[in-house]
Amino acid sequence: MLNRRAFLLSSGAAFLSGSAAAAAVTRQQTRVRGAGAPIEIVDDLWGTPHIRAATIPDAFFGQGYVVARDRLFQIDLAHRRELGRLAEAFGPSFARHDANARLFHYRGDIDAELRRVPADVLACARAYVAGINARIEEVIANPALLPLEYRILQIMPIRWDLRDMVRAREAAGGNVDDEIRRARLAAIGMLDLDAIVAPLRPAWKMAVPEGLDAAAISPADLGVLNIDGLPWANLTGQDPAAASAERANAGSNAWTVSPSRTATGRPILANDPHLGIGGFSPRHNAHLTAPGLDLIGGGAPGLPGIMQGHTDRFAFGRTNFHIDQGDLFILELDPADPERYRHDGGWKRFDKVEEAIAVKDGAPSMVTLRYSVQGPVISYDPAKRRATALATIAMQPGGDGAFAMIAINLAKDWKSLRKAFELHPSPTNFHYADVEGNTGWQVIGFVPVRKKGDGLLPVPGDGRYDWTGVRKYESLPSEYNPAKGWFASANQNNLPADWPRDRIPAFSFRDPYRYDRIAEVLTSQPKHTLADSVALQHDTLSTPARQFVALLPQVPSPAARPAVDMLRGWDARIDRDSGAAALFEAVWREAGKRMLAAIVPARAKGLVSSIAPSILLDALAKPDSRLGPDPVAARDALLDAALVAGWAAIRDKLGADPAAWRYGALHQVRLRHPLSAIPAIARAFPAIEGEGSGGDGYTVMARWLGSGPGWQVGGGASYLQVIDVGAWDNSLMLSLPGQSIDPRSPHYRDQYGNWANGRMQPMPFSRAAVDARAATRTTLNPA
């Protein structure tokens, strides 16, 4: 078990004296196109670049430059994928993936989209793009600076254009796979079984939309969303199964504690966003300073601005809120002309776009892209007179969100932030705490306004269920300076109890286990400290495990007795050094499989293939007729069998001696280059591995298991921050595995061990604190 009070102490050795740091500083200069004046970049001991510019746009220029310096291949590959330009570099097998990406390009007025953006925000975005391009020019002019991937793959990075940030939209289908499953269950009269997979939160009664032939719905209606993984299975950073696991587990934790409940009388804001772990790091840290701007934190590589961090006035964090932002529409095609579909009592013609996709060493691939009034046509089958269209917020005017973080970063207070929120379409719990002691929570994001329906099943595309607009953040919950002195979000249902039934934005909120544990801890701490927040971020107490242990049989079979004895004396913490934690995870997995087999009828087994933890625990605690004529006896037999099977599984993995079992030996943290399927890439980019981890998907230290039968860490908080609001230099952060993706850099994996062992790194902010820990100083001079 980690020593939860030692986290802060363990980072103290890394604080060098000013003289020791200064003696080791490396200085260099370079000339770049696009900067308005000299920009100084001070890289600290942990690889965080502190950018000092004469103007705010130049600070964002510096951010673009350092992101490209540290993560060029990562952002270039993602950029190619979003623009549909993979085939031109990698060959014809990528052309259909390019077509899919281009289907989700914005087909509206890009100039009008840019006019929506305030001039100061647009200037910063333009400068960020110029900074990326400046680094690209630099590495092209001096190939010795090229990241290793380019030499191995024999490609070059592509230049960026501001308009592409508006053009490329998100191709994700949101919950449409859930919609398909529900329709197929409805077709066999078993829609209620969907609650086993995804119980609705808030509670809701589903019904088949009027006019929908549920029996005709099939996975084929997802069309291009069913496309196989890219020819390099991990090109996107994870395989399709891992992506599914991430959708099921992804979330974040954040809490904000008011001055009245902290030991210092200053607010504390903690945040740890949860994303997939295994490929490129999803955060890159930076500090931007200029007259009128002082900003530090973690940003998304390739997106201008900082997503989690603080300015000199306020700290901010974010977690996923839930808004159903995607609907599947079933279109009826005209038998006389399949380029028309039924809509509003007549036939409407598809908008068609012809695209020529450049292909390496081959002729261009020509594709036809179709759009209905609802959105991109993802499936088109004239033989069946059927097509499907996907409506998403991302494809609506203003739905790209590329400029939202800049607007938030430029804000000065709660009032000006609320203006910035208008540019933020994605569903988010926004946390705020300022130097005056104020704290605030605001849900932001765009909510589709539907003519009718609740978005839970596919709907006819004949016009009756079309979207009529969007609601913005003003229609969503918020709280300012709450009386209880703290608030938290962990993807739970945090809609107020009296929220209007006709304005529920989604029914997909997560199980409340992480939130409940956070609330339990914060409520018990009248004087919360930074160390308390760090400890809570690494808390491994599992509420499901605690509830499961309480259900263990009093008189187990002889074969199950060893497992019961080990679990009954366990503290329900999913610690990496715990043998009982390893056993619990195996028994939990076995119990879930057996419960599914017992309660899901044969006709629905292909549709109901997982069970929500709350449903499993409820079925175990209150066995009912689904388990047969004697449900209690059936439950006891199920539990006994799961205990026996789980014990055998861990014995096979970890050996015959239970005293030597360690969860961390199974739950390994392994990071590989996303293109490691290519032997030359695998040789040049050694896997970062060797550490085990505690936690799972239901502990506050959320490090969930990957998809499939394995035990590897599939995702969790690769970036963490704990902010001491106003005493900024006390703040702490951590990024896995480091700032750079180049194995030649000292920051390729320098935070891997710290992350695995819960050692936070300092977050120096003041000029003196940064200068005392400077490792390199680079001046970008205008060309």
Short mmCIF file of C-alpha atoms in Angstrom, two decimals, residues 195-442:
data_model
loop_
_atom_site.label_atom_id
_atom_site.label_comp_id
_atom_site.label_asym_id
_atom_site.label_seq_id
_atom_site.Cartn_x
_atom_site.Cartn_y
_atom_site.Cartn_z
CA ALA A 195 -30.82 -1.89 -18.00
CA ILE A 196 -28.40 -4.76 -17.34
CA VAL A 197 -25.84 -3.19 -19.69
CA ALA A 198 -26.53 0.50 -19.19
CA PRO A 199 -29.03 1.47 -16.50
CA LEU A 200 -30.52 4.85 -17.28
CA ARG A 201 -29.56 7.70 -14.99
CA PRO A 202 -31.84 9.54 -14.29
CA ALA A 203 -34.43 6.75 -14.36
CA TRP A 204 -36.54 6.82 -17.50
CA LYS A 205 -39.09 4.66 -19.31
CA MET A 206 -37.95 3.86 -22.84
CA ALA A 207 -40.33 3.33 -25.74
CA VAL A 208 -39.91 2.55 -29.42
CA PRO A 209 -40.27 5.81 -31.39
CA GLU A 210 -43.44 6.07 -33.44
CA GLY A 211 -42.83 4.95 -36.99
CA LEU A 212 -39.61 3.00 -36.29
CA ASP A 213 -39.47 -0.61 -37.52
CA ALA A 214 -37.26 -1.93 -34.73
CA ALA A 215 -37.05 -5.37 -36.36
CA ALA A 216 -35.27 -3.84 -39.37
CA ILE A 217 -32.50 -2.29 -37.27
CA SER A 218 -29.11 -4.00 -37.45
CA PRO A 219 -25.43 -3.16 -36.94
CA ALA A 220 -25.30 -2.48 -40.69
CA ASP A 221 -27.11 0.78 -39.93
CA LEU A 222 -23.90 2.06 -38.34
CA GLY A 223 -22.27 1.90 -41.76
CA VAL A 224 -18.86 3.55 -41.81
CA LEU A 225 -18.79 3.65 -38.02
CA ASN A 226 -18.27 -0.12 -38.24
CA ILE A 227 -15.13 0.32 -40.31
CA ASP A 228 -12.28 -1.95 -39.31
CA GLY A 229 -9.25 -0.65 -37.44
CA LEU A 230 -6.65 1.12 -39.52
CA PRO A 231 -4.13 -1.10 -41.30
CA TRP A 232 -1.80 -0.37 -38.42
CA ALA A 233 -4.14 -1.52 -35.69
CA ASN A 234 -2.91 1.03 -33.18
CA LEU A 235 -2.62 4.02 -35.48
CA THR A 236 -5.21 5.91 -33.45
CA GLY A 237 -3.44 5.07 -30.22
CA GLN A 238 -5.54 2.00 -29.36
CA ASP A 239 -7.28 -0.92 -31.00
CA PRO A 240 -11.08 -0.97 -31.45
CA ALA A 241 -11.61 -3.16 -28.39
CA ALA A 242 -9.53 -0.81 -26.28
CA ALA A 243 -11.49 2.14 -27.66
CA SER A 244 -14.70 0.42 -26.55
CA ALA A 245 -13.23 -0.12 -23.09
CA GLU A 246 -12.29 3.55 -22.91
CA ARG A 247 -15.81 4.66 -23.83
CA ALA A 248 -17.14 2.47 -21.03
CA ASN A 249 -14.70 3.80 -18.44
CA ALA A 250 -13.54 7.24 -19.54
CA GLY A 251 -14.29 10.03 -17.15
CA SER A 252 -12.48 12.23 -14.68
CA ASN A 253 -12.42 13.40 -11.10
CA ALA A 254 -12.43 16.99 -9.92
CA TRP A 255 -13.16 18.67 -6.62
CA THR A 256 -13.03 22.24 -5.45
CA VAL A 257 -12.76 23.10 -1.76
CA SER A 258 -13.71 26.54 -0.48
CA PRO A 259 -11.46 28.58 1.87
CA SER A 260 -13.74 27.81 4.81
CA ARG A 261 -12.81 24.13 4.59
CA THR A 262 -9.06 24.27 3.90
CA ALA A 263 -6.18 24.47 6.36
CA THR A 264 -4.74 27.57 4.65
CA GLY A 265 -7.93 29.55 4.09
CA ARG A 266 -7.27 29.40 0.34
CA PRO A 267 -9.28 27.34 -2.16
CA ILE A 268 -7.89 24.04 -3.43
CA LEU A 269 -8.81 22.71 -6.86
CA ALA A 270 -7.86 19.14 -7.82
CA ASN A 271 -8.43 17.46 -11.18
CA ASP A 272 -7.33 14.25 -12.87
CA PRO A 273 -8.81 13.58 -16.33
CA HIS A 274 -9.18 9.90 -17.28
CA LEU A 275 -8.30 8.77 -20.79
CA GLY A 276 -6.80 5.72 -22.45
CA ILE A 277 -3.30 4.72 -21.34
CA GLY A 278 -1.01 2.73 -23.57
CA GLY A 279 0.01 5.02 -26.41
CA PHE A 280 0.87 8.70 -26.71
CA SER A 281 0.20 10.85 -23.66
CA PRO A 282 -2.99 12.91 -24.11
CA ARG A 283 -1.60 15.97 -22.27
CA HIS A 284 1.35 18.27 -22.86
CA ASN A 285 2.20 20.79 -20.14
CA ALA A 286 3.10 24.42 -20.81
CA HIS A 287 3.28 27.82 -19.10
CA LEU A 288 2.37 30.87 -21.19
CA THR A 289 3.28 34.37 -20.00
CA ALA A 290 2.91 37.77 -21.64
CA PRO A 291 1.58 41.15 -20.51
CA GLY A 292 -2.02 40.35 -19.55
CA LEU A 293 -1.54 36.57 -19.48
CA ASP A 294 0.01 34.14 -17.00
CA LEU A 295 -1.26 30.60 -17.58
CA ILE A 296 0.01 27.09 -16.78
CA GLY A 297 -1.30 23.56 -16.98
CA GLY A 298 -1.97 20.61 -19.26
CA GLY A 299 -3.13 21.05 -22.83
CA ALA A 300 -4.25 18.60 -25.52
CA PRO A 301 -1.46 18.30 -28.12
CA GLY A 302 -2.64 19.99 -31.30
CA LEU A 303 -5.34 22.07 -29.59
CA PRO A 304 -4.38 25.62 -28.61
CA GLY A 305 -4.60 26.57 -24.96
CA ILE A 306 -4.62 24.86 -21.59
CA MET A 307 -7.41 22.45 -20.60
CA GLN A 308 -6.63 22.07 -16.89
CA GLY A 309 -4.50 24.46 -14.86
CA HIS A 310 -4.53 28.01 -13.56
CA THR A 311 -3.92 31.63 -14.49
CA ASP A 312 -2.62 34.23 -12.07
CA ARG A 313 -6.26 34.91 -11.11
CA PHE A 314 -8.07 31.56 -11.02
CA ALA A 315 -7.65 27.78 -11.19
CA PHE A 316 -9.80 25.61 -13.41
CA GLY A 317 -10.51 21.95 -14.04
CA ARG A 318 -12.98 19.83 -15.96
CA THR A 319 -14.68 16.45 -16.05
CA ASN A 320 -17.04 14.89 -18.57
CA PHE A 321 -20.65 15.83 -18.13
CA HIS A 322 -23.21 13.84 -20.10
CA ILE A 323 -25.15 15.30 -22.99
CA ASP A 324 -26.58 13.04 -25.68
CA GLN A 325 -25.12 14.85 -28.68
CA GLY A 326 -25.69 12.25 -31.39
CA ASP A 327 -28.83 10.68 -32.93
CA LEU A 328 -29.23 8.02 -35.62
CA PHE A 329 -31.87 8.69 -38.29
CA ILE A 330 -33.25 5.91 -40.52
CA LEU A 331 -33.97 7.22 -44.02
CA GLU A 332 -36.36 5.75 -46.60
CA LEU A 333 -35.03 6.08 -50.15
CA ASP A 334 -37.18 6.93 -53.18
CA PRO A 335 -37.65 3.73 -55.24
CA ALA A 336 -37.56 5.81 -58.43
CA ASP A 337 -34.47 7.79 -57.48
CA PRO A 338 -32.26 6.52 -54.62
CA GLU A 339 -30.57 9.91 -54.41
CA ARG A 340 -33.74 11.16 -52.70
CA TYR A 341 -35.10 10.36 -49.23
CA ARG A 342 -38.50 10.85 -47.63
CA HIS A 343 -38.72 14.04 -45.56
CA ASP A 344 -41.54 16.38 -44.52
CA GLY A 345 -44.15 14.62 -46.63
CA GLY A 346 -42.11 14.60 -49.84
CA TRP A 347 -38.77 13.58 -51.28
CA LYS A 348 -35.60 15.52 -50.61
CA ARG A 349 -32.37 15.12 -52.56
CA PHE A 350 -29.09 14.33 -50.78
CA ASP A 351 -26.37 16.91 -50.89
CA LYS A 352 -23.45 15.15 -52.56
CA VAL A 353 -19.75 15.94 -52.41
CA GLU A 354 -17.21 14.27 -54.69
CA GLU A 355 -13.75 13.92 -53.16
CA ALA A 356 -10.46 12.86 -54.75
CA ILE A 357 -8.25 11.21 -52.16
CA ALA A 358 -4.57 11.33 -53.03
CA VAL A 359 -2.92 7.91 -52.81
CA LYS A 360 0.78 7.21 -52.53
CA ASP A 361 2.15 5.65 -55.74
CA GLY A 362 -1.32 5.38 -57.24
CA ALA A 363 -4.21 7.15 -58.89
CA PRO A 364 -6.51 9.23 -56.68
CA SER A 365 -9.39 7.37 -55.05
CA MET A 366 -12.74 8.98 -55.92
CA VAL A 367 -15.49 8.88 -53.29
CA THR A 368 -19.02 10.22 -53.05
CA LEU A 369 -20.12 11.65 -49.71
CA ARG A 370 -23.80 12.21 -48.98
CA TYR A 371 -25.53 14.47 -46.49
CA SER A 372 -29.16 14.63 -45.42
CA VAL A 373 -30.73 17.49 -43.52
CA GLN A 374 -29.82 15.64 -40.33
CA GLY A 375 -26.14 15.13 -41.09
CA PRO A 376 -23.63 12.82 -42.79
CA VAL A 377 -25.03 9.66 -44.37
CA ILE A 378 -23.09 6.85 -42.75
CA SER A 379 -24.90 3.93 -44.45
CA TYR A 380 -26.40 3.90 -47.96
CA ASP A 381 -28.14 0.81 -49.37
CA PRO A 382 -30.29 1.54 -52.46
CA ALA A 383 -31.13 -2.16 -52.85
CA LYS A 384 -32.95 -2.03 -49.52
CA ARG A 385 -34.21 1.54 -50.09
CA ARG A 386 -32.51 2.40 -46.81
CA ALA A 387 -29.89 4.80 -45.52
CA THR A 388 -28.87 6.12 -42.12
CA ALA A 389 -27.73 9.60 -41.18
CA LEU A 390 -25.97 10.73 -38.05
CA ALA A 391 -26.82 14.04 -36.41
CA THR A 392 -24.08 15.29 -34.08
CA ILE A 393 -23.45 18.54 -32.29
CA ALA A 394 -19.93 18.55 -33.75
CA MET A 395 -21.37 18.99 -37.26
CA GLN A 396 -23.59 21.93 -36.30
CA PRO A 397 -22.51 25.57 -36.82
CA GLY A 398 -20.22 26.46 -33.93
CA GLY A 399 -19.87 22.81 -32.97
CA ASP A 400 -16.13 22.33 -33.44
CA GLY A 401 -14.94 23.89 -30.16
CA ALA A 402 -11.40 24.44 -31.46
CA PHE A 403 -11.18 27.92 -29.95
CA ALA A 404 -12.95 27.35 -26.64
CA MET A 405 -9.89 26.78 -24.49
CA ILE A 406 -8.24 29.99 -25.69
CA ALA A 407 -11.34 31.95 -24.74
CA ILE A 408 -11.38 30.32 -21.30
CA ASN A 409 -7.65 30.96 -20.86
CA LEU A 410 -8.03 34.67 -21.69
CA ALA A 411 -10.84 35.18 -19.16
CA LYS A 412 -10.14 37.11 -15.97
CA ASP A 413 -12.95 36.02 -13.67
CA TRP A 414 -16.21 34.11 -13.37
CA LYS A 415 -18.16 36.74 -15.29
CA SER A 416 -15.86 36.80 -18.32
CA LEU A 417 -15.62 33.01 -18.27
CA ARG A 418 -19.33 32.81 -18.86
CA LYS A 419 -18.85 34.62 -22.15
CA ALA A 420 -16.11 32.15 -23.11
CA PHE A 421 -18.42 29.20 -22.37
CA GLU A 422 -20.49 30.15 -25.41
CA LEU A 423 -17.69 28.74 -27.61
CA HIS A 424 -17.56 25.38 -25.79
CA PRO A 425 -19.86 22.72 -27.31
CA SER A 426 -18.56 19.55 -25.60
CA PRO A 427 -20.27 18.42 -22.37
CA THR A 428 -18.15 19.43 -19.38
CA ASN A 429 -18.34 20.06 -15.65
CA PHE A 430 -16.22 23.21 -15.33
CA HIS A 431 -14.59 23.80 -11.93
CA TYR A 432 -13.40 27.25 -10.83
CA ALA A 433 -11.64 28.82 -7.84
CA ASP A 434 -10.15 32.30 -7.69
CA VAL A 435 -7.71 34.34 -5.59
CA GLU A 436 -10.60 36.15 -3.89
CA GLY A 437 -11.85 32.86 -2.46
CA ASN A 438 -14.78 32.29 -4.83
CA THR A 439 -15.57 28.83 -6.15
CA GLY A 440 -17.91 27.87 -8.95
CA TRP A 441 -19.26 24.92 -10.94
CA GLN A 442 -20.90 25.33 -14.33
#
